Amino acid sequence: MIKEWSYTGWNNRSTRSSHARQDFDIAGDHGLMLADAECLRIIYEVLSELDLGDFVIKINHRRLLDGLFSACNVPSDKFVSACSSVDKLDKIPWEDVRRELCEDRGLSPEAADKIGSYVQLTGGLDLVERLESDEHLNNQPSAKAALQEMRLLLDYCKALGIEERISFDLSLARGLDYYTGVIYEAVLKGFTYNPSNSGAELTGSNETNLNSSVKNKKSSKKDKKAKEQLEEDSVKPGESMTVGSVAGGGRYDGLVGMFDSSGTRVPCVGFSFGVERLLAIKEALSNSSDKNKCNVRPTETEVMVAGAHKGLIIQRLQCCQLLWNAKIKATMSHKNHPKLLDQLQYCESTGIPLAVVLGESELARNTVKLRDIQTREEYEVLYTDLVNKIKEVLSTKHHK
């Protein structure tokens, strides 16, 4: 069977959090845990390529949690609310979670203590074996079936070479209102955020302070946005917190059928990256030192086709068409008479590296000006040589 998969662009915004996300999903009937394992491999590849430092991909199983809570004598109508408390274990101590389970969720102290004996466990195949021998879980069919799937998933992760990044974590309990099987979450290790500082400060595991331009006396809008993004999780004043999840997902076999009048079951598994959070972290790393300097641009556009004089709309369109045909990412102002300064300042603010400046006198000579936005150098280039010159300059910039 052909695998049906899809992804949505990074400007996709979750209705729940209003943050930009990049989604990847696989739909259809496939071999048990194969699509799930592939999703984990994709998360591994993307985070490795971004080079944000050490990370771990936590995994758990919805039906295992159901069996676990049932074994702990938690009423079924309190499963989801209890799970939402347990899911906070990566942010607050167990004592606070236990208090919330008893005082806010209405569980008995005995039930809370039983839950605590499980949800603080992490591991790999060793944990699967330990839970398989647990007499309380052995009496829960959903838990037994889930553990068999987790064993298979971990075997596949080993075959894919990612087992060292995988942590079977019983405290992971996200999205239980729609996930039906495996759930997972990718977390950067060794980073903390302290909201009492004047910006989004991150501290790395190598004791490197990673500040998103916070040492300037005045924070820019970009700094404030980064700070707001990292303040997504609640934290007490003066305390530090982990950066949190940068990707998460799971299996949701029942979700698609909710939108089908016939209730057709469509097995699905997928995940999303928190793009704004990743950019905030990448930018903080970029600002930490020249050694780790990197370029984070809000656009992939490589060239702005700008007019030096009023009009020149046809000429600008023709130049864009020339560059698009050459697979060069170009754009132009949609104003009829844009000011040259405004067009160049737009390049600076969005990180567009080059501008092709069209002027009447240059066009009369069949030439244009190619401007390097960063260095402000300009070259007069024959129109017929423009594509090759742009590719040459971009190639040089990419190798710096």
mmCIF file of C-alpha atoms in Angstrom, residues 9 30 32 38 42 46 59 61 64 86 98 107 115 154 167 191 217 234 238 249 257 288 339 350 355 368 397:
data_model
loop_
_atom_site.group_PDB
_atom_site.id
_atom_site.type_symbol
_atom_site.label_atom_id
_atom_site.label_comp_id
_atom_site.label_asym_id
_atom_site.label_seq_id
_atom_site.Cartn_x
_atom_site.Cartn_y
_atom_site.Cartn_z
ATOM 1 C CA GLY A 9 3.760 24.900 6.106
ATOM 2 C CA HIS A 30 0.377 0.265 7.975
ATOM 3 C CA LEU A 32 2.173 -1.935 13.595
ATOM 4 C CA GLU A 38 9.354 6.861 11.067
ATOM 5 C CA ILE A 42 12.118 12.493 11.249
ATOM 6 C CA VAL A 46 15.429 17.662 11.962
ATOM 7 C CA ILE A 59 7.615 8.473 24.408
ATOM 8 C CA HIS A 61 1.333 5.269 25.282
ATOM 9 C CA LEU A 64 -0.759 2.265 28.986
ATOM 10 C CA VAL A 86 1.054 14.275 35.857
ATOM 11 C CA ARG A 98 0.708 14.961 44.304
ATOM 12 C CA LEU A 107 -7.919 11.619 44.283
ATOM 13 C CA ILE A 115 0.511 6.928 40.598
ATOM 14 C CA LEU A 154 11.791 0.605 20.782
ATOM 15 C CA SER A 167 13.306 7.889 26.631
ATOM 16 C CA PHE A 191 18.548 24.681 28.684
ATOM 17 C CA LYS A 217 19.422 48.382 27.509
ATOM 18 C CA SER A 234 3.909 28.941 33.633
ATOM 19 C CA GLY A 238 12.646 34.014 40.212
ATOM 20 C CA GLY A 249 2.721 14.351 18.505
ATOM 21 C CA GLY A 257 -13.646 9.938 11.741
ATOM 22 C CA SER A 288 25.654 33.799 22.538
ATOM 23 C CA LYS A 339 10.640 54.297 -2.600
ATOM 24 C CA THR A 350 13.902 40.582 6.750
ATOM 25 C CA ALA A 355 18.747 43.465 -4.232
ATOM 26 C CA VAL A 368 21.151 46.480 -13.634
ATOM 27 C CA LYS A 397 27.534 33.598 0.986
#
